[in-house]
XYZ file of C-alpha atoms in Angstrom:
505
model
C 63.160 62.599 95.239
C 66.594 61.578 93.926
C 69.557 63.920 94.160
C 73.250 63.668 93.378
C 76.371 64.739 95.230
C 79.058 66.587 93.291
C 82.353 64.717 92.847
C 85.216 65.594 95.120
C 87.353 68.148 93.337
C 90.713 66.955 92.048
C 91.753 70.299 90.588
C 95.177 71.578 91.545
C 97.205 74.665 90.786
C 98.045 73.684 87.195
C 96.320 70.902 85.237
C 95.248 69.114 88.400
C 98.687 69.222 90.052
C 99.358 71.003 93.323
C 102.305 73.344 93.751
C 104.014 70.808 96.007
C 103.745 68.160 93.279
C 105.086 70.558 90.666
C 108.017 71.419 92.934
C 108.904 67.747 93.417
C 108.689 67.005 89.694
C 110.847 70.034 88.860
C 113.373 68.907 91.474
C 113.361 65.484 89.825
C 114.012 67.053 86.414
C 116.918 69.048 87.896
C 118.281 65.842 89.448
C 118.072 64.172 85.999
C 120.069 67.020 84.421
C 122.657 66.769 87.184
C 122.861 62.992 86.653
C 123.454 63.490 82.935
C 126.288 65.937 83.589
C 127.850 63.592 86.136
C 127.640 60.715 83.704
C 129.385 62.796 81.018
C 132.064 63.740 83.553
C 132.696 60.047 84.208
C 131.345 59.962 87.765
C 129.059 56.977 87.293
C 128.355 56.283 90.996
C 127.193 59.845 91.633
C 125.194 59.791 88.389
C 123.360 56.608 89.434
C 122.586 58.151 92.828
C 121.217 61.291 91.134
C 119.055 59.169 88.810
C 117.693 57.328 91.854
C 116.889 60.654 93.482
C 115.213 61.802 90.261
C 112.964 58.736 90.131
C 112.139 59.053 93.831
C 111.195 62.742 93.566
C 108.999 62.230 90.494
C 107.314 59.204 92.079
C 106.575 61.125 95.291
C 105.215 64.013 93.239
C 102.801 61.909 91.187
C 101.875 59.094 93.573
C 98.652 58.976 95.594
C 98.176 56.903 98.726
C 94.804 56.254 100.372
C 93.046 59.039 98.518
C 95.673 61.707 99.220
C 98.726 63.020 97.433
C 101.995 61.933 99.009
C 102.793 65.594 99.592
C 99.625 65.854 101.670
C 100.823 62.984 103.852
C 104.066 64.751 104.731
C 102.674 67.170 107.381
C 100.480 64.405 108.838
C 103.367 61.982 109.285
C 105.752 64.648 110.580
C 103.168 65.919 113.086
C 102.459 62.374 114.312
C 106.168 61.641 114.762
C 106.753 64.913 116.592
C 103.761 64.207 118.824
C 105.139 60.810 119.781
C 108.630 62.152 120.232
C 107.358 64.804 122.629
C 105.284 62.263 124.562
C 102.024 63.919 123.592
C 100.437 60.760 122.142
C 99.393 59.571 125.615
C 97.090 61.362 128.024
C 96.455 60.860 131.724
C 93.366 62.401 133.264
C 91.464 61.724 136.456
C 93.777 62.103 139.484
C 96.689 62.887 137.157
C 94.846 65.625 135.271
C 96.590 69.001 135.020
C 93.492 70.991 136.037
C 91.261 70.479 138.992
C 89.070 73.548 139.087
C 85.359 73.281 138.474
C 85.172 75.137 135.175
C 87.833 73.142 133.326
C 87.326 69.812 131.627
C 90.373 67.607 131.474
C 90.345 66.764 127.776
C 93.299 65.727 125.608
C 94.832 67.621 122.709
C 93.307 70.764 121.312
C 90.191 70.144 123.422
C 92.119 71.059 126.564
C 91.184 74.704 126.025
C 87.490 74.195 126.814
C 86.028 75.628 130.012
C 82.450 75.646 131.203
C 80.734 78.992 130.825
C 77.999 79.658 133.417
C 74.706 80.149 131.577
C 71.059 80.157 132.652
C 68.091 80.179 130.310
C 65.462 82.932 130.223
C 63.303 81.057 132.748
C 65.963 81.683 135.400
C 66.292 78.032 136.441
C 67.374 75.920 133.459
C 71.137 75.672 133.127
C 72.635 75.365 129.650
C 76.021 73.840 128.966
C 78.258 76.256 127.084
C 81.826 75.288 126.281
C 84.109 78.292 125.925
C 87.411 77.693 124.125
C 89.664 80.463 125.369
C 92.345 80.200 122.707
C 90.012 79.766 119.714
C 87.546 82.298 121.142
C 84.487 80.176 120.431
C 81.443 79.014 122.379
C 79.907 75.592 121.688
C 76.458 74.258 122.608
C 74.552 71.079 121.710
C 70.820 70.751 121.035
C 69.123 67.386 121.608
C 66.957 66.404 118.637
C 64.529 63.579 117.960
C 64.045 62.406 114.403
C 60.871 61.112 112.787
C 60.677 58.040 110.577
C 61.362 59.260 107.056
C 61.221 55.827 105.424
C 57.594 55.137 106.338
C 56.447 58.647 105.417
C 54.707 59.141 102.096
C 56.397 60.910 99.208
C 54.755 64.278 99.897
C 55.841 64.199 103.533
C 59.398 63.268 102.585
C 59.526 66.136 100.086
C 58.192 68.557 102.673
C 60.765 67.510 105.269
C 63.585 67.846 102.774
C 62.323 71.286 101.786
C 62.145 72.348 105.436
C 65.674 71.068 106.013
C 66.950 72.978 102.984
C 65.374 76.155 104.352
C 67.047 75.524 107.710
C 70.423 75.184 105.971
C 69.852 78.501 104.213
C 68.961 80.138 107.527
C 72.068 78.768 109.245
C 74.222 79.726 106.272
C 72.710 83.177 105.862
C 71.396 85.146 108.816
C 73.346 83.337 111.510
C 76.713 83.555 109.754
C 76.551 87.297 110.269
C 75.360 86.621 113.814
C 78.526 84.722 114.705
C 77.820 81.110 113.667
C 80.980 79.590 112.166
C 80.326 75.815 112.333
C 77.584 73.344 113.063
C 77.390 69.583 113.139
C 74.809 66.821 113.339
C 76.009 63.945 115.517
C 74.084 60.687 115.614
C 75.353 57.986 117.915
C 74.088 54.443 118.388
C 74.656 53.074 121.877
C 73.460 49.912 123.619
C 70.055 50.316 125.182
C 70.660 49.768 128.879
C 66.920 49.391 129.382
C 67.322 45.696 128.506
C 66.770 44.576 132.079
C 66.744 40.841 131.297
C 70.159 40.880 129.706
C 71.598 43.083 132.456
C 70.235 40.774 135.154
C 71.612 37.685 133.421
C 75.098 39.142 133.091
C 75.355 40.697 136.540
C 73.259 38.437 138.787
C 73.339 34.899 137.411
C 75.108 32.435 139.714
C 74.736 29.007 138.109
C 76.275 29.603 134.687
C 76.647 25.911 133.823
C 73.014 24.879 133.700
C 71.111 24.312 130.440
C 68.664 27.035 131.472
C 71.456 29.616 131.702
C 72.897 28.599 128.338
C 69.475 28.862 126.738
C 68.847 32.322 128.198
C 72.376 33.434 127.277
C 71.797 32.449 123.659
C 68.454 34.216 123.626
C 69.779 37.463 125.095
C 72.890 37.323 122.912
C 70.702 37.105 119.813
C 68.496 39.961 120.986
C 71.307 42.199 122.235
C 72.382 43.653 118.861
C 68.867 44.974 118.270
C 68.781 46.671 121.655
C 70.184 50.014 120.563
C 69.038 53.563 120.847
C 69.936 56.491 118.621
C 70.738 59.930 119.972
C 70.970 62.998 117.742
C 72.634 66.294 118.641
C 72.862 69.511 116.656
C 76.032 71.278 117.771
C 76.680 74.924 116.951
C 79.877 76.938 117.370
C 79.691 80.709 117.775
C 82.679 82.971 117.192
C 82.695 85.525 119.998
C 85.227 87.639 118.102
C 82.429 88.553 115.670
C 80.243 89.493 118.605
C 82.892 91.545 120.399
C 80.965 94.786 119.960
C 77.772 93.465 121.550
C 79.724 91.714 124.290
C 81.646 94.898 125.106
C 78.423 96.911 125.334
C 76.952 94.245 127.638
C 79.893 94.493 130.018
C 82.542 92.246 128.483
C 82.273 89.600 131.214
C 81.537 85.890 130.973
C 77.940 86.660 131.890
C 77.740 89.035 128.936
C 79.155 86.381 126.611
C 76.616 83.849 127.848
C 73.738 86.320 127.443
C 74.653 87.186 123.846
C 75.227 83.535 122.876
C 71.970 82.385 124.486
C 70.105 84.928 122.385
C 71.536 83.276 119.239
C 70.760 79.805 120.558
C 67.127 80.723 121.123
C 66.750 81.742 117.495
C 68.511 78.619 116.219
C 66.295 76.338 118.298
C 63.207 78.118 116.969
C 64.451 77.671 113.380
C 65.063 73.960 113.967
C 61.587 73.502 115.447
C 60.011 75.338 112.521
C 61.778 72.869 110.191
C 59.720 70.072 111.729
C 62.485 68.648 113.949
C 61.476 67.814 117.501
C 63.949 69.248 119.983
C 64.684 68.435 123.605
C 66.366 71.685 124.511
C 70.013 72.626 124.785
C 72.021 70.185 126.856
C 72.688 71.112 130.451
C 76.295 70.946 131.722
C 75.688 67.542 133.332
C 73.935 66.138 130.245
C 76.636 67.498 127.928
C 79.349 66.027 130.141
C 77.511 62.690 130.193
C 77.624 62.438 126.398
C 81.344 63.218 126.310
C 82.108 60.916 129.237
C 80.255 57.900 127.811
C 81.982 58.354 124.469
C 85.360 58.091 126.187
C 84.243 55.297 128.534
C 81.410 53.183 127.076
C 81.371 51.036 130.213
C 79.974 54.050 132.076
C 76.903 54.129 129.821
C 74.770 51.904 132.004
C 75.797 53.706 135.197
C 75.028 57.113 133.721
C 71.679 55.935 132.349
C 70.632 54.419 135.664
C 71.745 57.487 137.611
C 68.743 59.416 136.328
C 66.431 56.934 138.022
C 68.251 57.110 141.369
C 66.835 59.924 143.547
C 69.193 62.256 145.355
C 68.817 61.762 149.116
C 69.296 65.473 149.809
C 67.103 67.123 147.198
C 64.947 64.228 146.067
C 65.739 65.112 142.454
C 67.320 62.764 139.940
C 71.099 63.206 139.810
C 71.218 62.717 136.057
C 74.309 63.169 133.950
C 77.931 63.553 134.976
C 79.778 66.178 136.982
C 80.955 68.586 134.249
C 84.604 68.650 135.289
C 84.739 64.820 135.099
C 83.722 64.562 131.442
C 87.207 63.771 130.163
C 88.945 60.393 129.972
C 91.026 58.865 132.708
C 93.525 57.670 130.105
C 93.822 57.867 126.334
C 96.514 57.184 123.778
C 97.119 56.710 120.081
C 97.690 53.026 119.391
C 99.721 52.520 116.244
C 98.710 54.698 113.302
C 94.983 54.042 112.971
C 93.553 53.240 116.424
C 92.673 55.414 119.393
C 92.456 53.782 122.829
C 90.425 55.533 125.508
C 89.425 54.204 128.918
C 87.417 51.009 128.290
C 87.326 50.906 124.468
C 89.125 51.332 121.169
C 87.926 53.593 118.362
C 88.700 54.179 114.717
C 87.362 57.075 112.676
C 86.599 56.859 108.966
C 86.438 59.831 106.651
C 83.891 59.556 103.853
C 86.120 61.031 101.163
C 83.616 60.568 98.346
C 79.843 60.769 98.582
C 77.690 58.643 96.242
C 78.323 59.587 92.625
C 75.088 58.055 91.372
C 71.680 59.635 92.055
C 70.389 58.529 95.477
C 67.266 59.082 97.541
C 67.029 60.898 100.850
C 67.344 57.604 102.759
C 70.648 56.537 101.187
C 72.407 56.423 104.567
C 69.699 54.328 106.246
C 71.634 51.005 106.031
C 74.379 52.466 108.204
C 71.832 53.131 110.937
C 69.608 50.077 110.532
C 71.919 47.226 109.528
C 75.056 47.937 111.532
C 74.942 46.638 115.111
C 78.187 48.185 116.301
C 78.640 51.153 118.576
C 79.138 53.939 116.066
C 78.868 57.692 115.785
C 78.093 59.467 112.515
C 78.964 63.162 112.394
C 78.374 65.649 109.629
C 80.309 68.813 110.412
C 79.681 71.833 108.206
C 80.896 75.391 107.930
C 78.658 77.997 106.308
C 80.479 80.165 103.798
C 79.606 83.845 103.638
C 77.791 84.810 100.442
C 80.504 87.208 99.251
C 83.277 84.664 99.870
C 81.235 81.908 98.206
C 80.800 84.009 95.065
C 84.527 84.799 94.947
C 85.404 81.124 95.424
C 83.028 80.025 92.660
C 84.311 82.677 90.272
C 87.895 81.675 91.021
C 87.026 78.015 90.433
C 85.400 78.762 87.079
C 88.296 80.939 85.925
C 90.843 78.294 86.931
C 88.978 75.552 85.124
C 88.609 77.711 82.040
C 92.363 78.317 82.083
C 93.057 74.592 82.447
C 90.733 73.902 79.514
C 92.608 76.356 77.274
C 95.946 74.850 78.300
C 94.728 71.330 77.595
C 93.496 72.317 74.147
C 96.874 73.849 73.345
C 98.713 70.770 74.591
C 96.113 68.471 72.981
C 95.391 66.739 76.291
C 92.297 64.619 76.809
C 89.550 65.798 79.136
C 88.279 62.940 81.282
C 84.685 62.232 82.249
C 85.438 63.029 85.908
C 86.743 66.464 84.931
C 83.546 67.071 82.980
C 81.481 66.063 86.025
C 83.500 68.411 88.233
C 82.991 71.270 85.765
C 79.236 70.631 85.721
C 79.238 70.582 89.521
C 80.880 74.028 89.587
C 78.230 75.372 87.201
C 75.473 73.835 89.319
C 76.933 75.391 92.482
C 77.023 78.764 90.745
C 73.368 78.464 89.736
C 72.327 77.380 93.238
C 74.141 80.320 94.809
C 72.502 82.662 92.309
C 69.150 81.195 93.369
C 69.853 82.139 96.995
C 71.110 78.870 98.444
C 73.869 78.973 101.043
C 77.173 77.236 100.468
C 78.706 74.921 103.061
C 82.053 73.222 103.492
C 81.431 69.846 105.069
C 82.955 66.538 106.101
C 81.263 63.251 107.000
C 82.989 61.183 109.693
C 82.084 57.765 111.102
C 83.638 56.642 114.395
C 83.431 52.950 115.290
C 84.008 51.882 118.902
C 84.593 48.383 120.288
C 85.951 46.741 123.417
C 88.904 44.990 121.749
C 91.065 45.646 118.709
C 89.875 42.398 117.135
C 86.246 43.423 117.483
C 87.140 46.869 116.187
C 88.722 45.473 113.025
C 85.631 43.367 112.372
C 83.222 46.225 113.001
C 85.191 48.651 110.819
C 85.097 46.169 107.948
C 81.337 45.862 108.364
C 80.851 49.638 108.347
C 83.092 50.050 105.310
C 81.096 47.376 103.498
C 77.839 49.177 104.238
C 79.259 52.508 103.099
C 80.564 50.908 99.929
C 77.114 49.521 99.161
C 75.751 53.041 99.601
C 78.217 54.288 96.978
C 80.660 55.979 99.398
C 84.430 55.788 99.600
C 85.531 55.635 103.236
C 89.161 56.123 104.267
C 90.672 55.390 107.668
C 92.373 58.528 108.951
C 95.952 57.407 109.527
C 98.095 59.302 112.005
C 95.199 61.551 113.041
C 92.978 59.268 115.117
C 93.165 61.383 118.283
C 91.975 64.482 116.429
C 89.522 62.421 114.397
C 87.927 61.054 117.574
C 87.323 64.589 118.826
C 85.723 65.512 115.499
C 83.775 62.338 114.780
C 82.767 60.985 118.183
C 82.183 64.085 120.307
C 79.465 66.715 119.729
C 81.952 69.581 119.458
C 81.679 70.442 115.726
C 85.395 70.135 115.037
C 87.316 68.664 112.115
C 87.364 71.307 109.334
C 90.360 73.320 108.265
C 89.875 77.088 108.499
C 89.088 78.996 105.327
C 92.129 80.698 103.833
C 91.898 83.431 101.228
C 89.287 82.770 98.553
C 89.133 79.017 99.084
C 85.794 77.704 100.297
């Protein structure tokens, strides 16, 4: 069942140019006029300087760098420089953390606003981890999911699963948008399988490391280690409590009321996911949620956290699985250079898949990234459902703008490229799909690669980029934004999308 992604839109305000580009070009033209007047007046040095400014302004207005306009780089670079100047590019947690109370997690950056919201399921005993962001007024929860093998399934089964998934997307983008859902994400992380007891024993217990027997076993376990990985999948949903303010006020307006209203939505979402044929493991408890976040910041804790579930608690006899919720954050983190994020025991780099495959692909087009790569990586698809009314307005605005550009190009006798034709067809297809009842989503695909050293990280990133290129994708390293990109791509928090403004969607 092949399908095709629409091309990434390159349309701007006028003829593909953004207002910032137009402003720079106009400033360059003004500088050229000033240079001409100075040259006539005999001030050659000032005229040459004005011509240089003219060329610089026009170049900045038209140039693209790493898939973005130069004008789009300006706020990124300025924000990164201001962050470093204010000393906000480094974070110290643990004993140096600013908060020590039980409900707060000591997380860096915009994540510092999260607090744990007490929540208990309908059975009265199961605790569910809800992250309440006070400033953004959102509540986040993560659902553990277990995928089935789609490659080995027959064609009818693959078609049925894709149909069920499409229905789930329509449900999340329809009913639950009005019920407060503003974002969701699917996070799939590949981590070393700490169940490899032979390798763990050899590394931690071997004494005679110079014997031929040790070298033979080391080679054997080293060859088998890359295959010893497990994949974890989490569906993260973000609920806007501002949209539920009426229900929350009627329920008392307390944190308990917020948790009760949100849990009601989560129950319906879990039922919809199960009906789509996806096996679920329930919403993560506070300790399980904190364990995922903690092991992403400190991969060396993975084995300890995994083994903790098998160690009985001497007081209760129960397994002390997971991590204490308030200890989920990193002990130390910092932005290293422009494209690397260092956190506790590892280094990470997040890639943004700026362009999906342009050629028709099957449903398993991303399989090589999961099956062939042996690095520690996290793949996150974060999406924002767009309300039906706003989606219709955005599509109508897009069609009108493109029609206007087409008229202007005919008058100016400009050539219409094949990419512009593909983008126009994509807009028409989106309009037809919305008319057929399909929900519209804004989305971003992020891939975070983690390694122990910068050298290993460079090698692993090249390998992941090569795999994505073979799949027909264009991956770009997010420069100057790695701290925010790590929060969006490596953590199950469903972050990383700009808010909708006006009619844009």
